[in-house]
Coordinates of C-alpha atoms in Angstrom, one line a residue:
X24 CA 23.3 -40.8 155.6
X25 CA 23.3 -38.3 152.9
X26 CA 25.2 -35.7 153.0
X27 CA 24.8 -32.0 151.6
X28 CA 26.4 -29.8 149.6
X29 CA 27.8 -26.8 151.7
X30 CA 26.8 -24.2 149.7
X31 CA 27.0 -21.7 152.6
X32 CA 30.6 -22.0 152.4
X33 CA 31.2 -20.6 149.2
X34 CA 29.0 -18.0 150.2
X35 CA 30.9 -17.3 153.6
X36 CA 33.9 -16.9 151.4
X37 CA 32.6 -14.7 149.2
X38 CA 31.5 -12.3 151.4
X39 CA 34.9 -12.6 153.4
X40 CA 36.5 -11.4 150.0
X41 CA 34.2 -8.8 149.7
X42 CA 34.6 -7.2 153.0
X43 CA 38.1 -7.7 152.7
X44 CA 38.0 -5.0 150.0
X45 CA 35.6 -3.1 151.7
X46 CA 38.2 -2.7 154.4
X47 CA 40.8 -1.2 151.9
X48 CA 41.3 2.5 152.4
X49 CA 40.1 4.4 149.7
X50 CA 43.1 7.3 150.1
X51 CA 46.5 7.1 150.7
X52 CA 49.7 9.4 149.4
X53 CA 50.2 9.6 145.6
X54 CA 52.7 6.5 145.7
X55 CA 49.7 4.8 147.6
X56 CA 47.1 5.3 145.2
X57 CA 46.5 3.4 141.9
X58 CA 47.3 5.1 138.4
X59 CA 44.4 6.3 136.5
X60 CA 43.6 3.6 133.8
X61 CA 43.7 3.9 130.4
X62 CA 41.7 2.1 127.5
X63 CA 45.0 0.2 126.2
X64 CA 46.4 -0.8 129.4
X65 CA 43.0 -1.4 131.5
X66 CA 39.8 -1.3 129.5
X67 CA 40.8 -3.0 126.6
X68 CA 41.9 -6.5 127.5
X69 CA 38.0 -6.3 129.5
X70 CA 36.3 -5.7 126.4
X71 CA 38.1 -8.7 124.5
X72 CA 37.4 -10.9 126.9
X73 CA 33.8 -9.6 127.5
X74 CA 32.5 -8.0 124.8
X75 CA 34.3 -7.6 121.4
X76 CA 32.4 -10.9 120.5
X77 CA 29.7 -8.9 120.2
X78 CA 30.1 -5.6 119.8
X79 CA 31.6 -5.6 116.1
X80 CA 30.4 -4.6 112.8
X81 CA 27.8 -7.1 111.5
X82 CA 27.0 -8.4 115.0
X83 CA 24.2 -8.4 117.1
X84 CA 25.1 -5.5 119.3
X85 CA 24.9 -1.6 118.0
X86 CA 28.1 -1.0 118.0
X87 CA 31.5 -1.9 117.8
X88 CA 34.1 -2.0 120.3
X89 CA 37.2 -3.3 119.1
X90 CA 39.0 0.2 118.9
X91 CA 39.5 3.4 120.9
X92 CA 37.8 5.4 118.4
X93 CA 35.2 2.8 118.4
X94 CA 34.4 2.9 122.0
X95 CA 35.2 6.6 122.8
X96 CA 31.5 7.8 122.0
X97 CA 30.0 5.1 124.3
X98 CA 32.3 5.7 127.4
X99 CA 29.4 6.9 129.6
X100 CA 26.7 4.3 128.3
X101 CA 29.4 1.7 129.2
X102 CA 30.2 2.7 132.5
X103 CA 26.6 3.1 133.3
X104 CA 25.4 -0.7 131.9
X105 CA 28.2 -2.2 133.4
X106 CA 27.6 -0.7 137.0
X107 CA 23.9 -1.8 137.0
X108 CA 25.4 -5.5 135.3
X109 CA 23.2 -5.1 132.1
X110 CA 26.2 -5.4 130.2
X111 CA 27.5 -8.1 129.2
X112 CA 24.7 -10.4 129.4
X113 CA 24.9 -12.7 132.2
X114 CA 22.4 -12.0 135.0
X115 CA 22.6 -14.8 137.5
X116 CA 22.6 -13.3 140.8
X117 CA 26.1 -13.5 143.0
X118 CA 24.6 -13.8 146.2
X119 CA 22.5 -16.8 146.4
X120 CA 23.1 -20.3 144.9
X121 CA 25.5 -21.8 142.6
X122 CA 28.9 -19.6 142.1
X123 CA 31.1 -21.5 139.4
X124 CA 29.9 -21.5 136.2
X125 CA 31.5 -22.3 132.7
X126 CA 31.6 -19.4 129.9
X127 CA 31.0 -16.6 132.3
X128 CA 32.0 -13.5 130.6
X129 CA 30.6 -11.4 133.7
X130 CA 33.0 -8.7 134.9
X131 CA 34.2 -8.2 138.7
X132 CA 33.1 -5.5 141.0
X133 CA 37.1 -4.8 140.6
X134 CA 36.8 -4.4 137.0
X135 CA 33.6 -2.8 137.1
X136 CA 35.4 0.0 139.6
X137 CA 38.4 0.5 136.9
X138 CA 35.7 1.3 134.1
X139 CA 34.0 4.1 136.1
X140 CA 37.4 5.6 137.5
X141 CA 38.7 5.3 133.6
X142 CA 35.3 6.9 132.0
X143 CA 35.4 9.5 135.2
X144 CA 38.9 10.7 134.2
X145 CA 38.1 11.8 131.2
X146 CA 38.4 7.9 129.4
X147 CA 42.2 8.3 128.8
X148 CA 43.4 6.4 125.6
X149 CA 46.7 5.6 127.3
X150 CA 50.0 4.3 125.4
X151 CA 49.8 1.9 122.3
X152 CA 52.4 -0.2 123.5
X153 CA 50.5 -1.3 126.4
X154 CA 47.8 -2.7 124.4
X155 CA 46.9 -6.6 123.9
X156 CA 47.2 -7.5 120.1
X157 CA 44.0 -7.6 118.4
X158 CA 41.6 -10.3 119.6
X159 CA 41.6 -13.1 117.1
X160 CA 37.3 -13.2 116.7
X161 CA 35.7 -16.2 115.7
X162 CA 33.6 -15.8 112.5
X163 CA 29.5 -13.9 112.9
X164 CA 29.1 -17.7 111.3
X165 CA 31.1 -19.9 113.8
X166 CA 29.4 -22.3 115.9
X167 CA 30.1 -22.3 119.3
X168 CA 30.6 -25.6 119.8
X169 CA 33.4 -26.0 117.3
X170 CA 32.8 -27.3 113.3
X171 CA 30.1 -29.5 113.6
X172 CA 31.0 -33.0 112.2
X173 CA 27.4 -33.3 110.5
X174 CA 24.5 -30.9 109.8
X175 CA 20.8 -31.1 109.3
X176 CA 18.9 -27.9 108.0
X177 CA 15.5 -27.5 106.7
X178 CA 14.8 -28.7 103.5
X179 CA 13.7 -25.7 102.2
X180 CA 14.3 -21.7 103.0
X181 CA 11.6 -19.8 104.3
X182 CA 10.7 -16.5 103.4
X183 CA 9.2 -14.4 106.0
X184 CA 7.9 -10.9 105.3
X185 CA 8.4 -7.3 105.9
X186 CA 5.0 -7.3 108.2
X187 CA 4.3 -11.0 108.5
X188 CA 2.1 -12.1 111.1
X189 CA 4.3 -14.5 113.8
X190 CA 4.5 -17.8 112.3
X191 CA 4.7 -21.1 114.1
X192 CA 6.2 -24.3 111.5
X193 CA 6.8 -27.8 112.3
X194 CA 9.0 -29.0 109.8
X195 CA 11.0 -32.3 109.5
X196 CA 14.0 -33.1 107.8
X197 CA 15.8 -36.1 107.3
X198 CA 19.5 -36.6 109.2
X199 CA 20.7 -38.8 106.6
X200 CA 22.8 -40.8 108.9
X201 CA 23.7 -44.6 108.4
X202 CA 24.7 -45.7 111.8
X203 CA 23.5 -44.8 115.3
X204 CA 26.2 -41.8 116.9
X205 CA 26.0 -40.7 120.6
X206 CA 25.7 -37.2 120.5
X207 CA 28.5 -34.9 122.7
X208 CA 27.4 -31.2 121.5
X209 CA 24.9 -29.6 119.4
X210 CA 23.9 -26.4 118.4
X211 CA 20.9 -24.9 116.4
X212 CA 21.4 -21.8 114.1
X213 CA 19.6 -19.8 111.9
X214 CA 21.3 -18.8 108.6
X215 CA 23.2 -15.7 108.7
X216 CA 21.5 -12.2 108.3
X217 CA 18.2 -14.2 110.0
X218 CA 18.5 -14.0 113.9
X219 CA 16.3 -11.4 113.9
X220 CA 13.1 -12.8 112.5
X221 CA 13.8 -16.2 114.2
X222 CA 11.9 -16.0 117.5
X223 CA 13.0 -19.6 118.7
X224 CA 13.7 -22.9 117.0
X225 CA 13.2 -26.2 119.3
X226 CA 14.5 -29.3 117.4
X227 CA 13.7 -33.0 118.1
X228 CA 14.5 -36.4 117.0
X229 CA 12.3 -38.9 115.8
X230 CA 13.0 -42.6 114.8
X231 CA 11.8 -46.4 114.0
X232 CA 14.1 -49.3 115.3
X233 CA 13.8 -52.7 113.4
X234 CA 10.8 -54.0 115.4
X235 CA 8.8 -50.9 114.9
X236 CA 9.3 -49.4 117.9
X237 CA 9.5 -45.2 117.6
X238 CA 11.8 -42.9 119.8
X239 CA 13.6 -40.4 119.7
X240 CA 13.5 -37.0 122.1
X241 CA 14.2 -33.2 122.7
X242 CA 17.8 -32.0 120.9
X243 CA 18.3 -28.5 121.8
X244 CA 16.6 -24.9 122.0
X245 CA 17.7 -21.8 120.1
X246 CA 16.5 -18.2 121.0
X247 CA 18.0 -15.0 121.0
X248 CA 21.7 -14.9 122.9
X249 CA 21.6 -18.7 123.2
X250 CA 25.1 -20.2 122.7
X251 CA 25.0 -24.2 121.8
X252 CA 25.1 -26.9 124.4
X253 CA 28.4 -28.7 125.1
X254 CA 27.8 -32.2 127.3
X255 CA 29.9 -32.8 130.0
X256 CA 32.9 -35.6 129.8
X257 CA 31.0 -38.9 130.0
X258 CA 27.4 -37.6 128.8
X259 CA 25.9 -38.5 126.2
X260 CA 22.6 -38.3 124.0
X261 CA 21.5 -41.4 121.2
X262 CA 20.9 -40.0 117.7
X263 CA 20.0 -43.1 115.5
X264 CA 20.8 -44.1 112.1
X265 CA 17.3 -42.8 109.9
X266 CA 16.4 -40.4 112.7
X267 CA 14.5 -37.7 111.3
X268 CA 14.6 -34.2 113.3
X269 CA 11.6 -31.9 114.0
X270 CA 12.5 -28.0 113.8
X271 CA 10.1 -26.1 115.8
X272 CA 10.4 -23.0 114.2
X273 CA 8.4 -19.4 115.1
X274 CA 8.8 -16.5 112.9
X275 CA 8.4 -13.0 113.1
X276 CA 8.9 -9.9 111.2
X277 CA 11.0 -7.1 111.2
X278 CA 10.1 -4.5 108.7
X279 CA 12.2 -6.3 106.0
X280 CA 12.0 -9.4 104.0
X281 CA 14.5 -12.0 105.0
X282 CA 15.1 -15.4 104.1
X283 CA 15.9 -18.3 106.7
X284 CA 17.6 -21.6 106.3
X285 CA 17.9 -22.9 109.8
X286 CA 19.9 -25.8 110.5
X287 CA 21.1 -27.9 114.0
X288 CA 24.7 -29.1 114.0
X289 CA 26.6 -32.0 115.9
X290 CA 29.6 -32.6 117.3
X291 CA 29.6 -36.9 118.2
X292 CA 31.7 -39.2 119.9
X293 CA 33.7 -42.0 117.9
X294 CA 31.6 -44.5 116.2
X295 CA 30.2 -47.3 119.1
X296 CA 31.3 -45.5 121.7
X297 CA 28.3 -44.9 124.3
X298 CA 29.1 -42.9 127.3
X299 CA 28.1 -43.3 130.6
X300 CA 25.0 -41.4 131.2
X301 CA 22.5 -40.0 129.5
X302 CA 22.2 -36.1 129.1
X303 CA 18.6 -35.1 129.6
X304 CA 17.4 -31.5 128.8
X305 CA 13.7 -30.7 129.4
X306 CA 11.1 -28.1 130.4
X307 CA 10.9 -27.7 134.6
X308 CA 8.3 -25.8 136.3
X309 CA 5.4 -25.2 133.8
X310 CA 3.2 -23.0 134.8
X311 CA 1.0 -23.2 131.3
X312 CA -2.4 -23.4 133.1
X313 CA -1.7 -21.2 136.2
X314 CA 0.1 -18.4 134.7
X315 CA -1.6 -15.4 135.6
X316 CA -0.7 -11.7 135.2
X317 CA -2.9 -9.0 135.8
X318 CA -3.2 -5.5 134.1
X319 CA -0.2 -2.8 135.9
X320 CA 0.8 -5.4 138.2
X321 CA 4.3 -5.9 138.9
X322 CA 6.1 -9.0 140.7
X323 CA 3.8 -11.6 139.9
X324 CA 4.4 -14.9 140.5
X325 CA 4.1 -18.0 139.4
X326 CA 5.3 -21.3 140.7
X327 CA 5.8 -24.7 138.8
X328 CA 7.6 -28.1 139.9
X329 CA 9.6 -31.3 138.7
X330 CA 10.5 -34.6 141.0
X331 CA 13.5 -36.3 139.7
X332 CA 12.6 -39.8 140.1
X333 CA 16.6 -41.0 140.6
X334 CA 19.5 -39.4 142.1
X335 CA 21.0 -36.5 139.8
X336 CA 23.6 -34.4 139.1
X337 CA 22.3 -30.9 137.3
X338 CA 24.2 -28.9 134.7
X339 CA 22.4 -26.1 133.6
X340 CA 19.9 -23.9 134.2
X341 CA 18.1 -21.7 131.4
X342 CA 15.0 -19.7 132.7
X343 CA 12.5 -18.7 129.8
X344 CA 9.8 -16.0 129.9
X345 CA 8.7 -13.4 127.6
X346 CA 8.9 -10.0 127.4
X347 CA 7.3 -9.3 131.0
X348 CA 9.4 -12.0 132.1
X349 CA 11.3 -9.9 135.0
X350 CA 13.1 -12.8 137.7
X351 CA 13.6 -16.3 138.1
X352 CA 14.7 -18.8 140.9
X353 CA 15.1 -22.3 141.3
X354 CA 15.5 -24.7 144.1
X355 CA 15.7 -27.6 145.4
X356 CA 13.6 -29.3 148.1
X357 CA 15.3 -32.1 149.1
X358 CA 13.4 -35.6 150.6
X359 CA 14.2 -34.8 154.0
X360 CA 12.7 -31.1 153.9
X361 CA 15.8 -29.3 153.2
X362 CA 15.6 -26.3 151.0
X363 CA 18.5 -25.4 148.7
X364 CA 18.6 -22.8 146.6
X365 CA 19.8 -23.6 143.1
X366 CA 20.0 -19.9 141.1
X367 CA 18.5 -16.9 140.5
X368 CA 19.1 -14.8 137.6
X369 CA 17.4 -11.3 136.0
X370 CA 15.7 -11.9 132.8
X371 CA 16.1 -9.6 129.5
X372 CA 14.3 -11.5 127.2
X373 CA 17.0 -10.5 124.7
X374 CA 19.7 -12.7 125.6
X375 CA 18.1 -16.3 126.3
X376 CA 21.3 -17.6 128.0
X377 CA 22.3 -21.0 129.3
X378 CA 23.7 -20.7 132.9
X379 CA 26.3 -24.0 132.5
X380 CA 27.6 -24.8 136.0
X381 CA 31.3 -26.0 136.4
X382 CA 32.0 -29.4 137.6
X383 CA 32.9 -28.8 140.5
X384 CA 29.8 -27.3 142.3
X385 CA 27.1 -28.9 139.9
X386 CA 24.1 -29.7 142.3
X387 CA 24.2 -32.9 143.2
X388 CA 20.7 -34.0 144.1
X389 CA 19.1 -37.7 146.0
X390 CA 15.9 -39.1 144.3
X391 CA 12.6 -37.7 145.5
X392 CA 14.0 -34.0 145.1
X393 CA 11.5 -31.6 144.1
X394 CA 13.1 -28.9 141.3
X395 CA 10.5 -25.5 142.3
X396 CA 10.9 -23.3 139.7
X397 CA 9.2 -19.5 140.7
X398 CA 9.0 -16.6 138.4
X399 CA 8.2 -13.4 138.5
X400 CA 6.6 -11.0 135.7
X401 CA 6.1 -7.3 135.9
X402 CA 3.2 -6.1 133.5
X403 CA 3.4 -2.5 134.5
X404 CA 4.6 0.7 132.6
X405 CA 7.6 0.8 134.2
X406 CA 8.8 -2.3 132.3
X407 CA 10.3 -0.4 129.0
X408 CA 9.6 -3.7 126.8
X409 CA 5.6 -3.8 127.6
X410 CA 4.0 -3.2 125.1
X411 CA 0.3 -2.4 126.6
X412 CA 0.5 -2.7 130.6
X413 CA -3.4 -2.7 130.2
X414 CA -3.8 -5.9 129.4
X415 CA -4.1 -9.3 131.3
X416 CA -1.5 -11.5 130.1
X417 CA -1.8 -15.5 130.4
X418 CA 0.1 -18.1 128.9
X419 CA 0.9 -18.2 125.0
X420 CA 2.9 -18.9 122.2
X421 CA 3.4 -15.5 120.9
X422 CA 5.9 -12.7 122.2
X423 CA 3.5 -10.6 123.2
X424 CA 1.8 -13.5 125.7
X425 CA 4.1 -15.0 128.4
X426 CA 5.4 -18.3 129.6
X427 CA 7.2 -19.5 133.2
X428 CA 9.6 -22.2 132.8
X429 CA 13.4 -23.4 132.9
X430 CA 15.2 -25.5 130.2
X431 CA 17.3 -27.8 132.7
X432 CA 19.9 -30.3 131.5
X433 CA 21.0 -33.0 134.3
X434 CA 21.5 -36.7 134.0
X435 CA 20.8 -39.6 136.2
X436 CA 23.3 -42.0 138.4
X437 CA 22.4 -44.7 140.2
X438 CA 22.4 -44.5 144.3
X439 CA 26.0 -46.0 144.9
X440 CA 27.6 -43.5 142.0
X441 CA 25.2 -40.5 144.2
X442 CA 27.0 -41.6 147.1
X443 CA 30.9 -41.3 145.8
X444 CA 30.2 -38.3 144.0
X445 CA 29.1 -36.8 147.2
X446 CA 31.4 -37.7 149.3
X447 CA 34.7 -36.8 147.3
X448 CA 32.8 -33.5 147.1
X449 CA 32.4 -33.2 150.6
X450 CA 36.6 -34.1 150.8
X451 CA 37.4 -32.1 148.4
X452 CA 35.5 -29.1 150.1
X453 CA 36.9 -29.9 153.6
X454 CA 41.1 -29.9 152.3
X455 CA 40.2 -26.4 150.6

């Protein structure tokens, strides 16, 4: 018999912490109440953790926010993104689904409180000697999944212009490797000073084994906000020795001339080592034929499906849409009719983020289950980044057209590994 994950415990839990604080009274005597916080005490160890990435000179965000003086100016625009979760990027939603994730740089309703009492007293610097020492940043350069032990770029840099029209390049480019590698991380980038023309890169592999044969496969995804992809212990994908990679590349201008030189890096496991499963990262859901979004309508939907053909265990979720893109959700619908909701998440189509579920509470999933991916687009004037709410919009390549689908990453296990996963789950669940 299988048995299912309780999600609906984590969620009962949840909202027992919740109304626990609910239940805190709001006034007491001065020795009751909390001290009014201050940016070096309160604020500032938040905005390392959350933020100062970021928000730095050179970065992708407007400003920086590394010191009082810095962040001063902003107090209110903080306090006002942060309430309404804009800021910083990470827009699954709490109350349905999946509740562990890896990388979450989300702030609690807690710290979310804190900000608005500190910005609503007057933003307070505070005393110096309660602040954290300076965060240690990594380099606007550094990859995310550590230095990658070998790099492939294209084999030329390309040039796009001031008012180019979008440009879409299949380029290849040969790994150079000598011996087949199972691959643990990688990570696509475009060369400094270019994220902004560089719409999306997708990058593939493509070989010939000794009888002939071709293979090869999908590699990884960049797009705005997308941090690299990091397999979990014991996954793996083959690279092999002569594989030469496809970069998928769409361009588009800014105003300026820049030059790109995009390249994919790779962190690998020893030499001959092959892990025991295969990591497999794909589209889920397309809706290319179906998607269909009339002029000034808002919450339109489109639906799209996947059947895993073994039993799985799912490890990230990545919803793409374009710029009317407005909601995502995916679930499960299990063989025996069950319905489990997977995630939901906002969409900003400036931070294409990879939602990377922890161990722990990855769905685990029997063969035959149908992954329903639904979105929802709003082409209406109300939507600040629609750019003529006028217009039909279908399916299409460029930013100004639309797509519906999730980039999913999950790997496959045979029945009797389904089964022990599952069950020390289900122990694991009923001792906490």
């Amino acid at each position: 018999m299988t048995v299912h994950i309780p999600w609906v415990r984590f969620l009962v839990i949840t909202a027992l912490c919740s109304a626990a604080v609910l239940l805190v009274p709001s006034r007491g005597n001065a020795q009751e109440e909390l001290a009014t916080p201050t940016f070096t005490k309160d604020v500032l160890p938040v905005l390392q953790r959350s933020c100062q990435q970021c928000h730095r000179p050179g970065s992708v965000a407007p400003m920086s926010l590394l010191t009082y003086e810095d962040t001063r100016p902003w107090a209110r625009a903080i306090r006002d993104r942060t309430a309404q979760r804009e800021m910083p990027p990470w827009y699954v939603e709490r109350n349905v689904g999946v509740g562990a994730f890896k990388e979450d740089p989300s702030l609690s309703d807690v710290e979310i409180e804190m900000i608005r009492q500190w910005v609503d007293a007057g933003a307070p610097r505070g005393d110096d000697a309660d602040a954290p020492p300076p965060l240690e940043l990594a380099s606007l350069d550094e990859w995310r999944i550590g230095t990658p032990e070998w790099i492939v770029e294209l084999p030329d840099p390309q040039t796009i212009g001031a008012v180019d029209a979008d440009r879409w390049l299949d380029i290849w480019a040969d790994s150079r490797l000598t011996e087949d590698r199972y691959i643990k991380a990688v990570e696509t980038k475009p060369s400094p000073g270019a994220y902004s023309v560089v719409h999306h890169v997708a990058t593939s592999m493509r070989w010939e084994d000794e009888d002939g044969e071709e293979g090869g496969g999908f590699l990884n995804e960049y797009a705005m906000g997308k941090n690299g992809d990091i397999f979990p212990d014991g996954t793996g994908r083959l690279i092999k020795a002569g594989t030469q990679v496809r970069f998928n590349m769409h361009y588009s201008s800014v105003g300026e001339e820049i030059t790109d030189r995009t390249r994919v890096g790779f962190q690998f496991y020893p030499a001959g080592h092959v892990p025991e499963r295969v990591l497999i990262s794909r589209h889920v859901g397309d809706s290319f034929d179906t998607l269909d979004i009339p002029a000034g309508a808002d919450n339109v939907r489109s639906d799209g499906y996947y059947v895993l053909p073994e039993p799985t265990q799912v490890t990230g979720f990545q919803p793409h849409m374009h710029i009317r893109g407005k909601r995502m959700c995916v679930e499960a619908i299990h063989p025996d009719g069950l319905i489990e909701t997977l995630s939901c998440t906002g969409h900003n189509f400036g931070w294409h983020i990879v939602y990377n579920y922890a161990d722990e509470e990855a769905p685990l999933l029997p063969a035959g289950t149908i992954l329903h991916v639904m979105g929802w687009h709003d082409n209406t004037a109300t939507n600040r980044y629609n750019p003529d709410p006028k217009n039909w919009v279908g399916f299409g390549n460029r930013s100004i057209d639309d797509m519906s689908f999730a980039w999913m990453s999950f790997f496959h296990m045979p029945e009797e590994a389904y089964e022990k996963k599952l069950q020390e789950r289900q122990r694991r669940l009923s001792n906490n």
